[in-house]
Amino acid sequence: MSDINTMILVEHPLNEKMRTWLRIEYLLQQLLYEKNFKNIASALTFFRAASDLIDILERFEIRGDLLKKLEHQQQKLSNWLCAPNTDKDLIDSLIIKLADCTNALISASRIQDHLKENRLIISVRQRLSIVGGCCSFDLPALHLWLHLPDEDQTQYIDHIIQTLKPLHHGLMMILDFVRQSSSLEMVNSLNGFFKGNTEKGELLRLGIPLKHRVYPKISGHKNRYVIHFIPLEPEQSRSVDDFSFELACC
């Protein structure tokens, strides 16, 4: 059972690019952690994530945007080398990691092509939009694959994940820099509302005490935002008492 004193971390993007990056991160997490297929449900989580990832990579110029951000971050770190009292060894190591991510992304072919050329992914992808369309008689190839030895399944999944490593490493480097650009600070909500201003903000991070049983509905963009806390239980009063929560605008 969850500790009632637990802080729930919630993230909300303040621009479309960050929104897309967070969705890719979410899908990559499913691909990376749904590797032990105990049943059809866990397998479909993996293949649905792969299908959704194809859609995003087809619609947006992800690699180009990541390369620009990686280059910008390298330049920013290089400028910090001239500042006094900086940890030059740490900065040099980060610049090297960013350069490695950049080179890996440049060298990688169109990432979605590896997924689109996978016959099993495509066969599942074609059935996902059909209600109940992933039964064993609809997808006999998947039904057979689920009965293969574990080592065969692992080899298959590891190959897919290997093709996604340049995307995964580059994206995580960027998101780590964004998340670490601002620390969580305690602020107060008033009647379940909080308003804030920011300059070129990309990501809001909230630490919300579980005991209040509220979730945030956030609207905003890079200059200003509004947070409205809503009770989880419908029988609760629509108004929310004042309470403190943690907030970082990155």
mmCIF file of C-alpha atoms in Angstrom:
data_model
loop_
_atom_site.group_PDB
_atom_site.id
_atom_site.type_symbol
_atom_site.label_atom_id
_atom_site.label_comp_id
_atom_site.label_asym_id
_atom_site.label_seq_id
_atom_site.Cartn_x
_atom_site.Cartn_y
_atom_site.Cartn_z
ATOM 1 C CA MET A 1 0.000 0.000 0.000
ATOM 2 C CA SER A 2 1.258 3.486 -0.827
ATOM 3 C CA ASP A 3 2.533 5.707 1.956
ATOM 4 C CA ILE A 4 0.014 8.513 2.467
ATOM 5 C CA ASN A 5 2.956 10.919 2.923
ATOM 6 C CA THR A 6 4.286 10.119 -0.546
ATOM 7 C CA MET A 7 4.880 12.971 -2.971
ATOM 8 C CA ILE A 8 3.533 12.226 -6.462
ATOM 9 C CA LEU A 9 5.706 13.688 -9.221
ATOM 10 C CA VAL A 10 3.777 15.119 -12.170
ATOM 11 C CA GLU A 11 5.324 16.663 -15.291
ATOM 12 C CA HIS A 12 3.594 18.941 -17.790
ATOM 13 C CA PRO A 13 5.113 20.266 -21.060
ATOM 14 C CA LEU A 14 4.897 23.969 -21.890
ATOM 15 C CA ASN A 15 5.520 23.626 -25.636
ATOM 16 C CA GLU A 16 4.695 21.138 -28.375
ATOM 17 C CA LYS A 17 8.264 19.917 -28.775
ATOM 18 C CA MET A 18 8.525 18.959 -25.100
ATOM 19 C CA ARG A 19 5.096 17.335 -25.312
ATOM 20 C CA THR A 20 6.335 15.119 -28.148
ATOM 21 C CA TRP A 21 9.593 14.278 -26.358
ATOM 22 C CA LEU A 22 7.773 13.208 -23.197
ATOM 23 C CA ARG A 23 5.488 10.975 -25.232
ATOM 24 C CA ILE A 24 8.485 9.345 -26.898
ATOM 25 C CA GLU A 25 10.095 8.823 -23.501
ATOM 26 C CA TYR A 26 6.880 7.198 -22.274
ATOM 27 C CA LEU A 27 6.798 4.819 -25.247
ATOM 28 C CA LEU A 28 10.492 3.955 -24.959
ATOM 29 C CA GLN A 29 9.983 3.083 -21.298
ATOM 30 C CA GLN A 30 7.306 0.587 -22.280
ATOM 31 C CA LEU A 31 9.565 -0.919 -24.934
ATOM 32 C CA LEU A 32 12.522 -1.164 -22.560
ATOM 33 C CA TYR A 33 10.668 -2.547 -19.548
ATOM 34 C CA GLU A 34 8.037 -4.782 -21.155
ATOM 35 C CA LYS A 35 10.596 -7.409 -22.129
ATOM 36 C CA ASN A 36 9.335 -10.445 -20.245
ATOM 37 C CA PHE A 37 6.162 -11.542 -21.965
ATOM 38 C CA LYS A 38 4.086 -13.565 -19.543
ATOM 39 C CA ASN A 39 0.886 -13.274 -21.562
ATOM 40 C CA ILE A 40 -0.744 -11.656 -24.577
ATOM 41 C CA ALA A 41 -1.503 -8.467 -22.598
ATOM 42 C CA SER A 42 2.155 -7.697 -21.865
ATOM 43 C CA ALA A 43 3.121 -8.530 -25.452
ATOM 44 C CA LEU A 44 0.498 -6.155 -26.830
ATOM 45 C CA THR A 45 1.782 -3.380 -24.544
ATOM 46 C CA PHE A 46 5.174 -3.739 -26.236
ATOM 47 C CA PHE A 47 3.846 -3.923 -29.804
ATOM 48 C CA ARG A 48 1.353 -1.105 -29.271
ATOM 49 C CA ALA A 49 4.184 1.107 -27.989
ATOM 50 C CA ALA A 50 6.255 0.215 -31.065
ATOM 51 C CA SER A 51 3.321 1.107 -33.313
ATOM 52 C CA ASP A 52 2.724 4.437 -31.565
ATOM 53 C CA LEU A 53 6.435 5.222 -31.813
ATOM 54 C CA ILE A 54 6.309 4.694 -35.581
ATOM 55 C CA ASP A 55 3.442 7.194 -35.798
ATOM 56 C CA ILE A 56 5.311 9.879 -33.852
ATOM 57 C CA LEU A 57 8.587 9.404 -35.723
ATOM 58 C CA GLU A 58 6.730 9.598 -39.032
ATOM 59 C CA ARG A 59 4.892 12.827 -38.137
ATOM 60 C CA PHE A 60 7.715 14.839 -36.579
ATOM 61 C CA GLU A 61 11.354 15.588 -37.402
ATOM 62 C CA ILE A 62 12.575 14.151 -34.123
ATOM 63 C CA ARG A 63 16.203 13.476 -34.983
ATOM 64 C CA GLY A 64 16.801 16.979 -36.358
ATOM 65 C CA ASP A 65 15.272 18.610 -33.262
ATOM 66 C CA LEU A 66 17.329 16.421 -30.940
ATOM 67 C CA LEU A 67 20.545 17.209 -32.814
ATOM 68 C CA LYS A 68 19.886 20.954 -32.537
ATOM 69 C CA LYS A 69 19.233 20.652 -28.807
ATOM 70 C CA LEU A 70 22.336 18.517 -28.245
ATOM 71 C CA GLU A 71 24.478 21.039 -30.116
ATOM 72 C CA HIS A 72 22.967 23.916 -28.137
ATOM 73 C CA GLN A 73 23.678 22.135 -24.851
ATOM 74 C CA GLN A 74 27.283 21.445 -25.858
ATOM 75 C CA GLN A 75 27.784 25.119 -26.647
ATOM 76 C CA LYS A 76 26.216 26.107 -23.354
ATOM 77 C CA LEU A 77 28.540 23.817 -21.418
ATOM 78 C CA SER A 78 31.563 25.061 -23.374
ATOM 79 C CA ASN A 79 30.715 28.602 -22.290
ATOM 80 C CA TRP A 80 30.590 27.465 -18.663
ATOM 81 C CA LEU A 81 34.204 26.291 -18.895
ATOM 82 C CA CYS A 82 35.260 29.952 -18.841
ATOM 83 C CA ALA A 83 33.296 30.715 -15.669
ATOM 84 C CA PRO A 84 35.108 30.753 -12.300
ATOM 85 C CA ASN A 85 34.748 27.935 -9.763
ATOM 86 C CA THR A 86 33.397 25.436 -12.273
ATOM 87 C CA ASP A 87 34.033 21.691 -12.205
ATOM 88 C CA LYS A 88 35.888 21.494 -15.518
ATOM 89 C CA ASP A 89 36.305 17.719 -15.352
ATOM 90 C CA LEU A 90 32.563 17.227 -14.937
ATOM 91 C CA ILE A 91 31.759 19.649 -17.742
ATOM 92 C CA ASP A 92 34.295 18.004 -20.072
ATOM 93 C CA SER A 93 32.775 14.574 -19.376
ATOM 94 C CA LEU A 94 29.272 15.885 -20.117
ATOM 95 C CA ILE A 95 30.449 17.481 -23.365
ATOM 96 C CA ILE A 96 31.958 14.143 -24.416
ATOM 97 C CA LYS A 97 28.694 12.315 -23.627
ATOM 98 C CA LEU A 98 26.716 14.870 -25.616
ATOM 99 C CA ALA A 99 29.130 14.515 -28.539
ATOM 100 C CA ASP A 100 28.776 10.714 -28.410
ATOM 101 C CA CYS A 101 24.974 11.025 -28.491
ATOM 102 C CA THR A 102 25.222 13.458 -31.392
ATOM 103 C CA ASN A 103 27.497 11.178 -33.423
ATOM 104 C CA ALA A 104 25.289 8.151 -32.753
ATOM 105 C CA LEU A 105 22.187 10.014 -33.960
ATOM 106 C CA ILE A 106 23.962 11.283 -37.063
ATOM 107 C CA SER A 107 25.198 7.795 -37.916
ATOM 108 C CA ALA A 108 21.827 6.124 -37.353
ATOM 109 C CA SER A 109 19.581 5.625 -40.344
ATOM 110 C CA ARG A 110 15.923 6.650 -40.172
ATOM 111 C CA ILE A 111 15.036 5.131 -36.832
ATOM 112 C CA GLN A 112 11.447 4.280 -37.670
ATOM 113 C CA ASP A 113 12.536 2.248 -40.716
ATOM 114 C CA HIS A 114 13.803 -0.558 -38.472
ATOM 115 C CA LEU A 115 10.387 -0.760 -36.837
ATOM 116 C CA LYS A 116 8.438 -0.441 -40.103
ATOM 117 C CA GLU A 117 10.445 -3.267 -41.689
ATOM 118 C CA ASN A 118 9.691 -5.670 -38.836
ATOM 119 C CA ARG A 119 7.023 -8.056 -40.088
ATOM 120 C CA LEU A 120 5.672 -9.003 -36.663
ATOM 121 C CA ILE A 121 5.337 -5.379 -35.538
ATOM 122 C CA ILE A 122 3.543 -4.473 -38.766
ATOM 123 C CA SER A 123 1.161 -7.433 -38.571
ATOM 124 C CA VAL A 124 0.181 -6.457 -35.015
ATOM 125 C CA ARG A 125 0.019 -2.780 -35.989
ATOM 126 C CA GLN A 126 -2.545 -3.542 -38.681
ATOM 127 C CA ARG A 127 -4.888 -5.154 -36.139
ATOM 128 C CA LEU A 128 -4.647 -2.655 -33.268
ATOM 129 C CA SER A 129 -7.384 -0.369 -34.594
ATOM 130 C CA ILE A 130 -9.849 -3.282 -34.803
ATOM 131 C CA VAL A 131 -11.910 -3.964 -31.672
ATOM 132 C CA GLY A 132 -10.696 -7.288 -30.314
ATOM 133 C CA GLY A 133 -8.568 -7.657 -33.421
ATOM 134 C CA CYS A 134 -5.573 -9.228 -31.713
ATOM 135 C CA CYS A 135 -7.041 -12.658 -30.977
ATOM 136 C CA SER A 136 -4.898 -15.681 -31.749
ATOM 137 C CA PHE A 137 -6.879 -16.402 -34.948
ATOM 138 C CA ASP A 138 -6.291 -12.801 -36.100
ATOM 139 C CA LEU A 139 -2.568 -12.883 -35.324
ATOM 140 C CA PRO A 140 -1.375 -16.492 -35.613
ATOM 141 C CA ALA A 141 2.243 -15.297 -36.072
ATOM 142 C CA LEU A 142 2.143 -13.517 -32.701
ATOM 143 C CA HIS A 143 0.463 -16.541 -31.121
ATOM 144 C CA LEU A 144 3.331 -18.718 -32.346
ATOM 145 C CA TRP A 145 5.985 -16.166 -31.320
ATOM 146 C CA LEU A 146 4.645 -16.067 -27.749
ATOM 147 C CA HIS A 147 5.346 -19.787 -27.457
ATOM 148 C CA LEU A 148 8.959 -19.558 -28.586
ATOM 149 C CA PRO A 149 11.749 -20.156 -26.021
ATOM 150 C CA ASP A 150 12.598 -17.165 -23.833
ATOM 151 C CA GLU A 151 16.043 -16.797 -25.383
ATOM 152 C CA ASP A 152 14.522 -16.438 -28.870
ATOM 153 C CA GLN A 153 12.118 -13.755 -27.676
ATOM 154 C CA THR A 154 14.915 -11.945 -25.830
ATOM 155 C CA GLN A 155 17.137 -11.924 -28.923
ATOM 156 C CA TYR A 156 14.279 -10.536 -31.007
ATOM 157 C CA ILE A 157 13.465 -7.761 -28.511
ATOM 158 C CA ASP A 158 17.129 -6.873 -27.900
ATOM 159 C CA HIS A 159 17.612 -6.313 -31.630
ATOM 160 C CA ILE A 160 14.703 -3.861 -31.723
ATOM 161 C CA ILE A 161 15.943 -2.018 -28.639
ATOM 162 C CA GLN A 162 19.464 -1.816 -30.066
ATOM 163 C CA THR A 163 18.175 0.093 -33.092
ATOM 164 C CA LEU A 164 16.475 2.585 -30.744
ATOM 165 C CA LYS A 165 19.516 3.280 -28.551
ATOM 166 C CA PRO A 166 20.684 6.436 -30.399
ATOM 167 C CA LEU A 167 17.206 7.926 -30.000
ATOM 168 C CA HIS A 168 16.897 6.821 -26.383
ATOM 169 C CA HIS A 169 20.333 8.023 -25.242
ATOM 170 C CA GLY A 170 20.048 11.379 -27.009
ATOM 171 C CA LEU A 171 16.559 12.051 -25.683
ATOM 172 C CA MET A 172 17.433 11.095 -22.108
ATOM 173 C CA MET A 173 20.503 13.351 -22.124
ATOM 174 C CA ILE A 174 18.371 16.313 -23.163
ATOM 175 C CA LEU A 175 15.543 15.589 -20.726
ATOM 176 C CA ASP A 176 18.025 15.138 -17.875
ATOM 177 C CA PHE A 177 19.504 18.578 -18.570
ATOM 178 C CA VAL A 178 16.040 20.135 -18.704
ATOM 179 C CA ARG A 179 14.882 18.481 -15.471
ATOM 180 C CA GLN A 180 18.047 19.439 -13.606
ATOM 181 C CA SER A 181 17.898 23.065 -14.746
ATOM 182 C CA SER A 182 15.545 23.969 -11.875
ATOM 183 C CA SER A 183 15.025 22.598 -8.356
ATOM 184 C CA LEU A 184 11.696 21.796 -6.745
ATOM 185 C CA GLU A 185 10.605 24.498 -4.302
ATOM 186 C CA MET A 186 7.671 24.565 -1.902
ATOM 187 C CA VAL A 187 4.808 26.862 -2.958
ATOM 188 C CA ASN A 188 1.210 27.348 -1.808
ATOM 189 C CA SER A 189 -2.019 26.846 -3.720
ATOM 190 C CA LEU A 190 -5.026 29.044 -2.976
ATOM 191 C CA ASN A 191 -8.437 27.370 -3.146
ATOM 192 C CA GLY A 192 -6.952 24.748 -5.425
ATOM 193 C CA PHE A 193 -5.333 27.216 -7.842
ATOM 194 C CA PHE A 194 -1.810 28.378 -8.556
ATOM 195 C CA LYS A 195 -0.667 30.876 -11.196
ATOM 196 C CA GLY A 196 2.891 31.431 -12.326
ATOM 197 C CA ASN A 197 5.005 33.239 -14.884
ATOM 198 C CA THR A 198 8.136 32.004 -16.588
ATOM 199 C CA GLU A 199 10.610 33.008 -19.284
ATOM 200 C CA LYS A 200 10.989 30.394 -22.007
ATOM 201 C CA GLY A 201 9.882 27.579 -19.716
ATOM 202 C CA GLU A 202 9.720 24.113 -21.275
ATOM 203 C CA LEU A 203 8.569 21.819 -18.490
ATOM 204 C CA LEU A 204 6.649 22.064 -15.204
ATOM 205 C CA ARG A 205 7.445 19.532 -12.477
ATOM 206 C CA LEU A 206 5.094 19.189 -9.505
ATOM 207 C CA GLY A 207 5.505 17.251 -6.277
ATOM 208 C CA ILE A 208 1.965 16.766 -4.926
ATOM 209 C CA PRO A 209 1.318 15.194 -1.486
ATOM 210 C CA LEU A 210 -0.690 12.000 -1.964
ATOM 211 C CA LYS A 211 -2.708 12.674 1.183
ATOM 212 C CA HIS A 212 -4.640 15.480 -0.540
ATOM 213 C CA ARG A 213 -5.905 13.103 -3.245
ATOM 214 C CA VAL A 214 -5.919 15.788 -5.934
ATOM 215 C CA TYR A 215 -4.563 15.836 -9.459
ATOM 216 C CA PRO A 216 -3.534 18.907 -11.483
ATOM 217 C CA LYS A 217 -5.182 20.258 -14.607
ATOM 218 C CA ILE A 218 -2.609 22.569 -16.165
ATOM 219 C CA SER A 219 -2.928 25.124 -18.924
ATOM 220 C CA GLY A 220 -0.187 27.418 -20.116
ATOM 221 C CA HIS A 221 2.762 28.005 -22.381
ATOM 222 C CA LYS A 222 6.356 29.229 -22.160
ATOM 223 C CA ASN A 223 5.462 32.555 -20.465
ATOM 224 C CA ARG A 224 2.664 31.775 -17.997
ATOM 225 C CA TYR A 225 0.665 28.879 -16.635
ATOM 226 C CA VAL A 226 -2.288 28.079 -14.369
ATOM 227 C CA ILE A 227 -2.606 24.970 -12.204
ATOM 228 C CA HIS A 228 -6.049 23.813 -11.055
ATOM 229 C CA PHE A 229 -6.118 20.990 -8.512
ATOM 230 C CA ILE A 230 -9.133 18.690 -8.787
ATOM 231 C CA PRO A 231 -10.292 16.109 -6.194
ATOM 232 C CA LEU A 232 -10.010 12.497 -7.297
ATOM 233 C CA GLU A 233 -13.233 11.389 -5.588
ATOM 234 C CA PRO A 234 -16.355 12.898 -7.254
ATOM 235 C CA GLU A 235 -18.218 12.972 -3.927
ATOM 236 C CA GLN A 236 -15.700 15.474 -2.558
ATOM 237 C CA SER A 237 -16.507 19.150 -2.629
ATOM 238 C CA ARG A 238 -15.421 20.768 -5.877
ATOM 239 C CA SER A 239 -13.398 23.277 -3.854
ATOM 240 C CA VAL A 240 -9.965 22.295 -2.580
ATOM 241 C CA ASP A 241 -8.447 23.630 0.618
ATOM 242 C CA ASP A 242 -5.199 25.589 0.520
ATOM 243 C CA PHE A 243 -2.162 23.320 0.634
ATOM 244 C CA SER A 244 1.548 23.340 -0.151
ATOM 245 C CA PHE A 245 3.199 21.459 -2.990
ATOM 246 C CA GLU A 246 6.587 21.403 -4.735
ATOM 247 C CA LEU A 247 7.094 23.132 -8.059
ATOM 248 C CA ALA A 248 9.921 23.556 -10.563
ATOM 249 C CA CYS A 249 9.739 25.385 -13.883
ATOM 250 C CA CYS A 250 12.495 24.027 -16.109
#
